[in-house]
Coordinates of C-alpha atoms in Angstrom, one line a residue:
X24 CA -61.0 23.5 26.2
X25 CA -64.0 21.9 24.5
X26 CA -66.8 24.4 23.6
X27 CA -70.0 23.3 21.9
X28 CA -68.6 19.9 21.1
X29 CA -65.3 21.0 19.5
X30 CA -61.9 21.4 21.0
X31 CA -60.9 25.1 20.7
X32 CA -57.8 25.3 22.9
X33 CA -55.1 23.2 24.6
X34 CA -51.6 23.2 26.0
X35 CA -52.2 25.8 28.7
X36 CA -49.0 26.1 30.7
X37 CA -45.8 28.1 31.4
X38 CA -43.5 27.9 28.4
X39 CA -40.1 29.4 27.8
X40 CA -40.6 30.5 24.2
X41 CA -43.5 32.4 22.6
X42 CA -44.5 29.7 20.0
X43 CA -42.9 26.4 21.2
X44 CA -42.7 23.4 18.9
X45 CA -43.4 19.8 19.9
X46 CA -39.7 19.2 20.9
X47 CA -39.3 22.4 23.0
X48 CA -39.0 22.2 26.7
X49 CA -42.1 21.5 28.8
X50 CA -42.5 21.6 32.6
X51 CA -42.3 18.5 34.7
X52 CA -45.6 17.6 36.2
X53 CA -45.0 16.7 39.9
X54 CA -48.6 16.2 40.9
X55 CA -52.2 17.3 40.5
X56 CA -55.4 17.2 42.6
X57 CA -59.0 18.4 42.7
X58 CA -60.1 20.8 45.4
X59 CA -63.8 19.9 45.3
X60 CA -64.6 22.1 48.3
X61 CA -63.5 25.2 46.4
X62 CA -64.4 23.9 42.9
X63 CA -60.7 24.2 41.8
X64 CA -58.1 22.1 40.0
X65 CA -54.4 22.4 41.0
X66 CA -51.3 21.2 39.2
X67 CA -47.8 21.3 40.7
X68 CA -45.1 21.8 38.0
X69 CA -41.5 22.7 37.6
X70 CA -38.6 23.5 35.3
X71 CA -35.9 21.9 37.5
X72 CA -33.0 23.0 35.2
X73 CA -34.0 26.6 35.7
X74 CA -34.9 26.4 39.4
X75 CA -38.5 27.3 38.6
X76 CA -41.4 25.7 40.3
X77 CA -45.0 26.8 40.5
X78 CA -48.7 25.8 40.9
X79 CA -51.2 26.3 38.2
X80 CA -54.8 26.7 39.5
X81 CA -58.1 26.6 37.5
X82 CA -61.0 27.7 39.6
X83 CA -64.7 28.0 38.6
X84 CA -66.1 31.6 38.7
X85 CA -69.3 33.2 37.4
X86 CA -69.3 32.9 33.6
X87 CA -66.1 30.8 33.3
X88 CA -62.9 30.0 35.0
X89 CA -60.0 31.9 36.7
X90 CA -56.5 30.6 35.7
X91 CA -53.6 31.6 37.9
X92 CA -49.9 30.9 38.0
X93 CA -48.4 31.0 41.6
X94 CA -44.6 30.7 41.8
X95 CA -42.8 29.2 44.7
X96 CA -40.1 31.8 44.4
X97 CA -39.7 34.9 42.2
X98 CA -38.8 34.3 38.6
X99 CA -35.0 33.7 38.0
X100 CA -33.3 36.6 36.2
X101 CA -32.5 34.5 33.1
X102 CA -36.2 33.7 32.7
X103 CA -37.5 37.3 32.8
X104 CA -38.9 38.2 29.5
X105 CA -38.8 34.5 28.5
X106 CA -41.2 32.6 30.8
X107 CA -44.8 33.2 30.1
X108 CA -48.2 31.5 30.3
X109 CA -49.4 30.1 26.9
X110 CA -52.8 28.8 25.7
X111 CA -53.0 27.6 22.1
X112 CA -56.1 28.0 20.0
X113 CA -56.9 25.7 17.0
X114 CA -56.3 27.5 13.7
X115 CA -59.0 25.5 11.8
X116 CA -61.6 26.9 14.2
X117 CA -60.5 30.5 14.0
X118 CA -59.0 31.1 10.6
X119 CA -61.0 33.9 8.8
X120 CA -62.8 34.8 11.9
X121 CA -62.5 37.9 14.0
X122 CA -60.9 39.0 17.2
X123 CA -61.3 42.1 19.3
X124 CA -58.9 43.6 21.8
X125 CA -59.7 46.0 24.6
X126 CA -63.1 46.6 23.0
X127 CA -61.8 48.6 20.0
X128 CA -58.8 47.0 18.3
X129 CA -60.3 44.5 15.8
X130 CA -58.7 42.0 13.5
X131 CA -59.2 38.8 11.4
X132 CA -57.3 35.6 12.0
X133 CA -55.1 35.1 8.9
X134 CA -55.4 32.0 6.8
X135 CA -51.6 32.0 6.3
X136 CA -48.9 33.4 8.7
X137 CA -48.3 37.1 8.1
X138 CA -46.1 38.0 11.1
X139 CA -42.7 39.7 11.2
X140 CA -40.1 37.4 12.6
X141 CA -37.4 38.3 15.2
X142 CA -34.4 36.3 16.4
X143 CA -34.5 35.3 20.1
X144 CA -31.1 34.1 21.5
X145 CA -30.9 30.6 23.0
X146 CA -31.7 30.5 26.7
X147 CA -28.6 30.5 29.0
X148 CA -28.4 27.2 30.8
X149 CA -30.6 25.4 28.3
X150 CA -29.8 21.7 28.1
X151 CA -27.8 20.9 25.0
X152 CA -28.9 17.9 23.1
X153 CA -27.8 16.7 19.7
X154 CA -31.1 17.7 18.1
X155 CA -32.2 20.7 20.0
X156 CA -31.0 23.6 18.0
X157 CA -31.0 23.7 14.2
X158 CA -27.8 25.1 12.7
X159 CA -29.6 28.4 11.8
X160 CA -30.8 28.8 15.4
X161 CA -27.3 28.2 16.8
X162 CA -26.0 31.3 14.8
X163 CA -29.0 33.6 14.7
X164 CA -31.2 32.4 17.6
X165 CA -34.8 31.2 17.5
X166 CA -36.8 32.9 14.9
X167 CA -40.1 33.9 16.6
X168 CA -43.1 35.8 15.3
X169 CA -44.1 39.2 16.7
X170 CA -47.6 39.5 18.2
X171 CA -50.7 40.0 15.9
X172 CA -52.1 42.2 18.7
X173 CA -51.6 43.1 22.4
X174 CA -54.0 44.2 25.1
X175 CA -55.6 43.3 28.5
X176 CA -58.8 41.8 27.1
X177 CA -59.3 39.8 24.0
X178 CA -62.4 38.2 22.4
X179 CA -61.7 35.4 20.0
X180 CA -64.2 34.3 17.3
X181 CA -66.5 37.3 17.9
X182 CA -68.5 36.4 14.8
X183 CA -68.9 32.7 15.7
X184 CA -71.3 32.0 18.6
X185 CA -70.1 28.4 18.9
X186 CA -66.4 29.3 19.2
X187 CA -66.5 32.8 20.9
X188 CA -64.4 33.2 24.1
X189 CA -63.3 36.2 26.0
X190 CA -60.0 36.3 28.0
X191 CA -59.0 39.1 30.5
X192 CA -55.6 39.4 32.1
X193 CA -55.3 41.0 35.5
X194 CA -51.5 41.1 35.3
X195 CA -49.4 41.5 32.2
X196 CA -50.7 42.1 28.7
X197 CA -52.1 39.4 26.5
X198 CA -50.2 38.8 23.2
X199 CA -51.9 37.0 20.3
X200 CA -49.2 35.2 18.3
X201 CA -49.4 33.0 15.2
X202 CA -47.5 29.8 15.9
X203 CA -47.7 28.7 12.3
X204 CA -44.9 31.1 11.4
X205 CA -42.5 28.7 13.2
X206 CA -44.0 25.4 12.4
X207 CA -46.9 24.2 10.0
X208 CA -48.5 22.4 13.0
X209 CA -48.4 25.5 15.1
X210 CA -51.6 27.0 16.6
X211 CA -52.6 30.5 17.5
X212 CA -51.0 31.3 20.8
X213 CA -52.3 33.6 23.5
X214 CA -49.5 34.5 25.9
X215 CA -48.7 36.6 28.9
X216 CA -45.2 37.1 30.3
X217 CA -44.5 36.3 34.0
X218 CA -43.4 39.6 35.7
X219 CA -40.3 39.6 37.8
X220 CA -40.6 39.8 41.6
X221 CA -44.0 38.2 41.8
X222 CA -45.0 34.9 43.2
X223 CA -48.7 34.5 44.1
X224 CA -50.9 35.6 41.2
X225 CA -48.0 36.1 38.9
X226 CA -50.4 35.4 36.1
X227 CA -54.2 35.7 36.4
X228 CA -56.5 35.2 33.5
X229 CA -60.3 35.1 33.4
X230 CA -61.6 32.9 30.6
X231 CA -65.3 33.4 29.8
X232 CA -66.6 31.3 26.9
X233 CA -69.9 32.2 25.1
X234 CA -72.2 29.4 26.1
X235 CA -75.4 28.9 24.0
X236 CA -78.2 28.0 26.4
X237 CA -79.4 24.5 26.2
X238 CA -77.1 23.6 23.3
X239 CA -76.7 20.0 22.5
X240 CA -74.4 18.3 20.0
X241 CA -76.1 17.1 16.8
X242 CA -76.3 13.3 16.4
X243 CA -73.3 11.6 14.7
X244 CA -74.1 8.4 12.7
X245 CA -71.2 5.9 12.3
X246 CA -71.6 3.4 9.6
X247 CA -69.6 1.3 7.1
X248 CA -68.5 3.8 4.5
X249 CA -67.5 0.9 2.2
X250 CA -71.0 -0.5 2.5
X251 CA -72.6 -3.8 3.4
X252 CA -73.0 -7.3 1.8
X253 CA -76.7 -8.3 1.4
X254 CA -76.5 -11.3 3.9
X255 CA -74.1 -9.6 6.4
X256 CA -75.1 -7.9 9.6
X257 CA -75.8 -4.2 9.1
X258 CA -75.6 -2.1 12.3
X259 CA -74.9 1.6 12.5
X260 CA -74.0 3.4 15.8
X261 CA -75.5 6.7 16.9
X262 CA -73.3 8.9 19.0
X263 CA -75.5 11.3 21.0
X264 CA -75.2 14.1 23.5
X265 CA -76.3 12.9 26.9
X266 CA -78.8 15.8 27.0
X267 CA -80.1 15.1 23.4
X268 CA -83.7 14.0 23.2
X269 CA -84.5 12.6 19.8
X270 CA -86.7 10.1 18.2
X271 CA -86.6 6.4 19.1
X272 CA -86.3 5.2 15.6
X273 CA -84.0 5.7 12.6
X274 CA -84.7 5.3 8.9
X275 CA -83.0 3.8 5.8
X276 CA -83.5 5.6 2.6
X277 CA -82.7 4.3 -0.9
X278 CA -81.4 6.6 -3.7
X279 CA -83.5 6.6 -6.8
X280 CA -82.3 7.2 -10.4
X281 CA -83.9 10.7 -10.4
X282 CA -81.9 11.7 -7.3
X283 CA -84.8 11.4 -4.9
X284 CA -84.8 9.2 -1.8
X285 CA -87.4 6.6 -0.8
X286 CA -87.8 5.3 2.7
X287 CA -87.4 1.5 2.7
X288 CA -87.0 0.7 6.4
X289 CA -87.6 2.3 9.8
X290 CA -86.5 0.6 13.0
X291 CA -85.9 1.2 16.7
X292 CA -82.6 2.4 18.1
X293 CA -81.3 0.6 21.2
X294 CA -81.3 2.0 24.7
X295 CA -78.4 4.4 25.1
X296 CA -75.2 3.2 26.6
X297 CA -73.0 5.9 28.2
X298 CA -69.3 6.0 27.5
X299 CA -67.0 9.0 28.4
X300 CA -68.7 12.2 27.1
X301 CA -71.5 10.7 25.0
X302 CA -74.1 8.0 24.9
X303 CA -74.4 5.4 22.1
X304 CA -77.3 3.6 20.5
X305 CA -77.4 1.1 17.7
X306 CA -79.6 1.0 14.6
X307 CA -80.0 -2.5 13.1
X308 CA -81.1 -2.7 9.4
X309 CA -79.9 -6.2 8.7
X310 CA -83.2 -7.2 7.1
X311 CA -82.6 -4.9 4.2
X312 CA -80.9 -7.0 1.5
X313 CA -81.8 -5.5 -1.8
X314 CA -78.7 -4.1 -3.7
X315 CA -78.6 -0.4 -4.2
X316 CA -77.3 2.9 -2.8
X317 CA -78.6 4.1 0.6
X318 CA -78.4 6.7 3.4
X319 CA -79.3 6.5 7.1
X320 CA -81.4 9.3 8.4
X321 CA -81.9 10.1 12.1
X322 CA -83.6 13.3 13.3
X323 CA -82.9 15.2 10.1
X324 CA -79.2 14.0 10.1
X325 CA -78.2 12.0 7.0
X326 CA -75.1 10.0 6.3
X327 CA -73.1 9.9 3.1
X328 CA -74.3 7.4 0.5
X329 CA -73.1 3.8 0.8
X330 CA -73.9 0.6 -1.2
X331 CA -75.5 -2.7 -0.4
X332 CA -74.0 -5.2 -2.9
X333 CA -72.7 -8.7 -3.2
X334 CA -69.3 -7.5 -4.4
X335 CA -69.1 -4.5 -1.9
X336 CA -65.7 -5.7 -0.5
X337 CA -64.2 -6.9 -3.8
X338 CA -62.1 -3.8 -4.4
X339 CA -61.5 -2.3 -0.9
X340 CA -58.0 -3.7 -0.7
X341 CA -56.8 -2.3 -4.1
X342 CA -56.0 1.3 -3.0
X343 CA -53.3 -0.1 -0.7
X344 CA -51.4 -1.7 -3.6
X345 CA -52.5 0.9 -6.2
X346 CA -51.6 4.0 -4.2
X347 CA -50.8 4.0 -0.5
X348 CA -47.9 1.6 -0.3
X349 CA -46.6 2.7 -3.7
X350 CA -46.4 6.3 -2.6
X351 CA -44.5 5.4 0.5
X352 CA -41.7 3.5 -1.4
X353 CA -38.2 4.7 -0.5
X354 CA -35.1 4.8 -2.7
X355 CA -37.1 5.0 -5.9
X356 CA -38.9 7.8 -7.8
X357 CA -42.7 7.3 -7.8
X358 CA -44.9 8.8 -10.5
X359 CA -48.7 8.7 -11.1
X360 CA -49.7 9.9 -14.6
X361 CA -48.8 13.7 -14.5
X362 CA -48.0 13.7 -10.8
X363 CA -44.6 12.9 -9.3
X364 CA -45.2 11.8 -5.7
X365 CA -41.5 12.0 -5.0
X366 CA -38.1 11.5 -6.5
X367 CA -35.6 8.7 -5.6
X368 CA -34.8 9.5 -1.9
X369 CA -32.1 8.7 0.6
X370 CA -29.6 7.7 -2.1
X371 CA -26.7 9.1 -0.1
X372 CA -26.8 5.9 2.0
X373 CA -26.7 5.6 5.8
X374 CA -24.5 6.4 8.8
X375 CA -24.5 4.8 12.2
X376 CA -26.1 7.1 14.7
X377 CA -23.8 8.6 17.2
X378 CA -23.8 7.5 20.8
X379 CA -25.3 10.6 22.3
X380 CA -28.3 9.5 24.3
X381 CA -31.7 11.0 23.7
X382 CA -32.2 12.5 20.3
X383 CA -35.8 13.2 19.2
X384 CA -39.0 11.5 18.4
X385 CA -38.2 8.8 21.0
X386 CA -34.9 7.8 19.5
X387 CA -32.1 7.1 21.9
X388 CA -28.6 5.6 21.4
X389 CA -27.0 5.9 24.8
X390 CA -24.7 2.8 24.9
X391 CA -21.9 1.4 22.7
X392 CA -22.9 -0.2 19.4
X393 CA -22.1 -3.6 18.2
X394 CA -20.4 -4.7 14.9
X395 CA -17.7 -3.1 12.9
X396 CA -19.1 0.4 12.8
X397 CA -18.8 3.2 15.3
X398 CA -21.1 6.3 15.7
X399 CA -20.9 8.5 12.6
X400 CA -19.5 5.8 10.3
X401 CA -21.0 5.4 6.8
X402 CA -22.8 2.1 6.2
X403 CA -22.7 1.3 2.5
X404 CA -25.4 -0.6 0.6
X405 CA -28.4 0.6 2.6
X406 CA -30.0 2.8 -0.1
X407 CA -32.4 0.1 -1.4
X408 CA -36.0 -0.8 -0.8
X409 CA -38.3 -0.1 2.2
X410 CA -41.2 2.2 2.8
X411 CA -41.5 5.6 4.6
X412 CA -43.1 5.8 8.0
X413 CA -46.5 7.4 8.2
X414 CA -46.1 11.2 8.2
X415 CA -42.4 11.4 7.9
X416 CA -39.4 9.8 6.0
X417 CA -38.2 7.5 8.8
X418 CA -38.1 3.7 8.1
X419 CA -39.5 1.7 11.1
X420 CA -38.1 -1.8 10.8
X421 CA -40.9 -3.5 12.8
X422 CA -43.4 -2.0 10.3
X423 CA -41.3 -3.0 7.3
X424 CA -41.4 -6.6 8.5
X425 CA -45.1 -6.5 9.2
X426 CA -45.9 -5.2 5.7
X427 CA -43.7 -7.9 4.1
X428 CA -45.4 -10.6 6.1
X429 CA -48.9 -9.4 5.4
X430 CA -48.3 -9.0 1.6
X431 CA -46.6 -12.4 1.4
X432 CA -49.5 -14.0 3.3
X433 CA -52.1 -12.3 1.2
X434 CA -50.4 -13.4 -2.1
X435 CA -50.3 -17.0 -0.9
X436 CA -53.8 -17.3 0.6
X437 CA -55.7 -15.4 -2.1
X438 CA -53.5 -16.0 -5.2
X439 CA -53.1 -12.3 -5.4
X440 CA -52.0 -11.8 -9.0
X441 CA -53.2 -8.2 -9.2
X442 CA -51.0 -6.0 -11.3
X443 CA -51.4 -2.2 -11.8
X444 CA -47.9 -1.0 -10.8
X445 CA -44.7 -0.9 -12.8
X446 CA -41.5 -1.3 -10.7
X447 CA -37.9 -1.1 -12.0
X448 CA -35.5 -1.4 -9.1
X449 CA -32.5 -1.1 -11.4
X450 CA -33.5 2.4 -12.7
X451 CA -35.2 3.2 -9.3
X452 CA -38.5 4.1 -11.1
X453 CA -42.1 3.3 -10.1
X454 CA -45.2 4.2 -12.2
X455 CA -48.7 3.8 -10.8
X456 CA -51.6 2.4 -13.0
X457 CA -49.0 0.9 -15.4
X458 CA -49.1 -3.0 -15.4
X459 CA -45.7 -4.6 -16.1
X460 CA -46.7 -8.3 -16.0
X461 CA -45.5 -8.9 -12.4
X462 CA -48.0 -9.1 -9.4
X463 CA -47.7 -5.9 -7.3
X464 CA -47.7 -7.9 -4.1
X465 CA -44.6 -9.8 -5.3
X466 CA -42.9 -6.5 -6.2
X467 CA -43.7 -4.9 -2.9
X468 CA -42.4 -8.0 -0.9
X469 CA -39.2 -7.8 -2.9
X470 CA -38.9 -4.0 -2.2
X471 CA -39.2 -4.6 1.5
X472 CA -37.0 -7.6 1.5
X473 CA -34.2 -5.7 -0.3
X474 CA -34.1 -3.2 2.6
X475 CA -34.1 -5.9 5.3
X476 CA -31.5 -8.0 3.6
X477 CA -29.2 -5.0 3.1
X478 CA -29.1 -4.7 6.9
X479 CA -28.0 -8.3 7.3
X480 CA -25.4 -8.0 4.5
X481 CA -23.9 -4.8 5.6
X482 CA -24.5 -4.7 9.4
X483 CA -25.0 -8.4 10.3
X484 CA -28.5 -8.2 11.7
X485 CA -31.8 -6.3 11.4
X486 CA -31.9 -2.9 13.1
X487 CA -34.5 -1.0 15.1
X488 CA -35.0 1.8 12.6
X489 CA -33.5 4.3 10.2
X490 CA -34.2 8.0 10.7
X491 CA -33.1 11.5 9.8
X492 CA -30.0 12.7 11.6
X493 CA -31.3 16.1 12.8
X494 CA -34.5 17.9 13.5
X495 CA -34.2 20.1 10.4
X496 CA -34.3 17.1 8.1
X497 CA -36.9 15.2 10.2
X498 CA -39.4 18.0 10.0
X499 CA -39.1 18.2 6.2
X500 CA -42.5 18.3 4.5
X501 CA -41.5 18.4 0.8
X502 CA -40.3 15.8 -1.6
X503 CA -38.5 13.0 0.2
X504 CA -35.8 13.2 -2.5
X505 CA -34.9 16.7 -1.3
X506 CA -34.6 15.9 2.4
X507 CA -30.9 15.0 1.9
X508 CA -28.3 16.2 -0.7
X509 CA -27.9 12.8 -2.3
X510 CA -24.2 12.8 -1.9
X511 CA -22.1 9.9 -0.3
X512 CA -20.9 11.0 3.2
X513 CA -17.2 12.0 3.3
X514 CA -15.9 12.8 6.9
X515 CA -12.9 14.8 5.4
X516 CA -15.2 17.6 4.2
X517 CA -15.9 20.6 6.3
X518 CA -19.2 22.4 7.0
X519 CA -21.0 23.2 3.7
X520 CA -18.2 21.5 1.6
X521 CA -19.3 19.1 -1.1
X522 CA -17.6 17.1 -3.9
X523 CA -18.8 15.0 -6.7
X524 CA -22.3 14.8 -8.0
X525 CA -25.4 13.6 -6.1
X526 CA -25.8 9.8 -6.2
X527 CA -29.1 10.0 -8.1
X528 CA -27.4 11.9 -11.0
X529 CA -24.4 9.6 -10.9
X530 CA -26.7 6.5 -11.3
X531 CA -28.7 8.2 -14.1
X532 CA -25.4 9.0 -16.0
X533 CA -24.3 5.3 -15.7
X534 CA -27.6 4.3 -17.5
X535 CA -27.1 6.5 -20.4
X536 CA -25.2 5.6 -23.6
X537 CA -21.6 7.0 -23.5
X538 CA -22.3 9.5 -26.2
X539 CA -25.2 11.0 -24.2
X540 CA -23.5 10.9 -20.9

């Protein structure tokens, strides 16, 4: 649902758990069509494993839409109290704003989760996959939040005209639930349970958004945030609401030493070109060449300040070596002045993934493996080099090779002797903003090459990727050094049994004088 230019809700469908995560079961989409004669959209969906099939219909009605779930057969007994219709609302839009139930029960969306949690047993007949249930869930069941509020009618964002929407249920109660209690990327969930014995109209919601008459989205000005070189082309792009009627010119203003702005150029915008939801025009100010700090202004909208300068691109590459790539270095501890980005991680080495088929996040090992290792075996010597994937602690080998290639090429072509990073692979320590006399690009190429070469030395070839063995570890958001226990794998140990010291401490002890150790 997009209201006044911002997405407020998504993922409207039947779900088998109150606040599902991204790996939980979803219905299979069998087909969809538009009934233009009746101004209605219909989707055919099913959970084949549970013998549940249904149609979801969204039909226009005065003031909004009518959403209905129509089952082909009554709900199976094992899904009663579990299957419900969910619609998720974006927390960043609603945090700190109000909701009102049944016209009298009021509340404020919390900034952090505040719900009590209850354990919900795993669903009978649920497909068993290697990753699906965390160990805690296997014992206690799914931990799920209790509703913030319950009622037949709810208004969300009552105090925000641009995000306010009212939902009324003709069937079972609406439950407002905070999905962030289960996962940090969870949303606020509005849910109604599907009643037993019903088919047609098992769920009926009326969604009525507050629509501001004649509202149009303000202009958005896209420009180079880095800036422009004096003799280069300088073109900004204006993204406009198709119904927006603004001036035919845009302006360039220069920032003065006293904080004021002086207009230095005004030029036409091009004829609008439609694409998807918006139309686009260009503003060309190439003729402006004088170095300085500028903003673009269009119909009272201003951009952030940007420079025009001969050396505008001279330092744009530095954050990659200074910061971004360094912070992603695996198997070493990374420090920046007072901040520790992460400790030395994944020092407990690697194991060959078991042959279990689909796991999670697209990983699948469904056939026999090659080489001397079988599923579950420890592979020694893999705890060196490499960089984390974006957003998690996986190591994607195609990305590793691409980074190595790009850095080596950059070093060769541009004589990249830049040095602001201190790297000690022996002690597994990295320090940002501390030159050590060795070009950073060389050190990073070595760091990546160590990881790839370890695969050839210990496995015999490069591999597709290295990832966390279970969902609990994969969704870890803390220090990468704490996602595993740092101990070398020993198959003789039982659940929760450990022996020896973590590998990081063992290596630290080996570097100390005997008297201190």
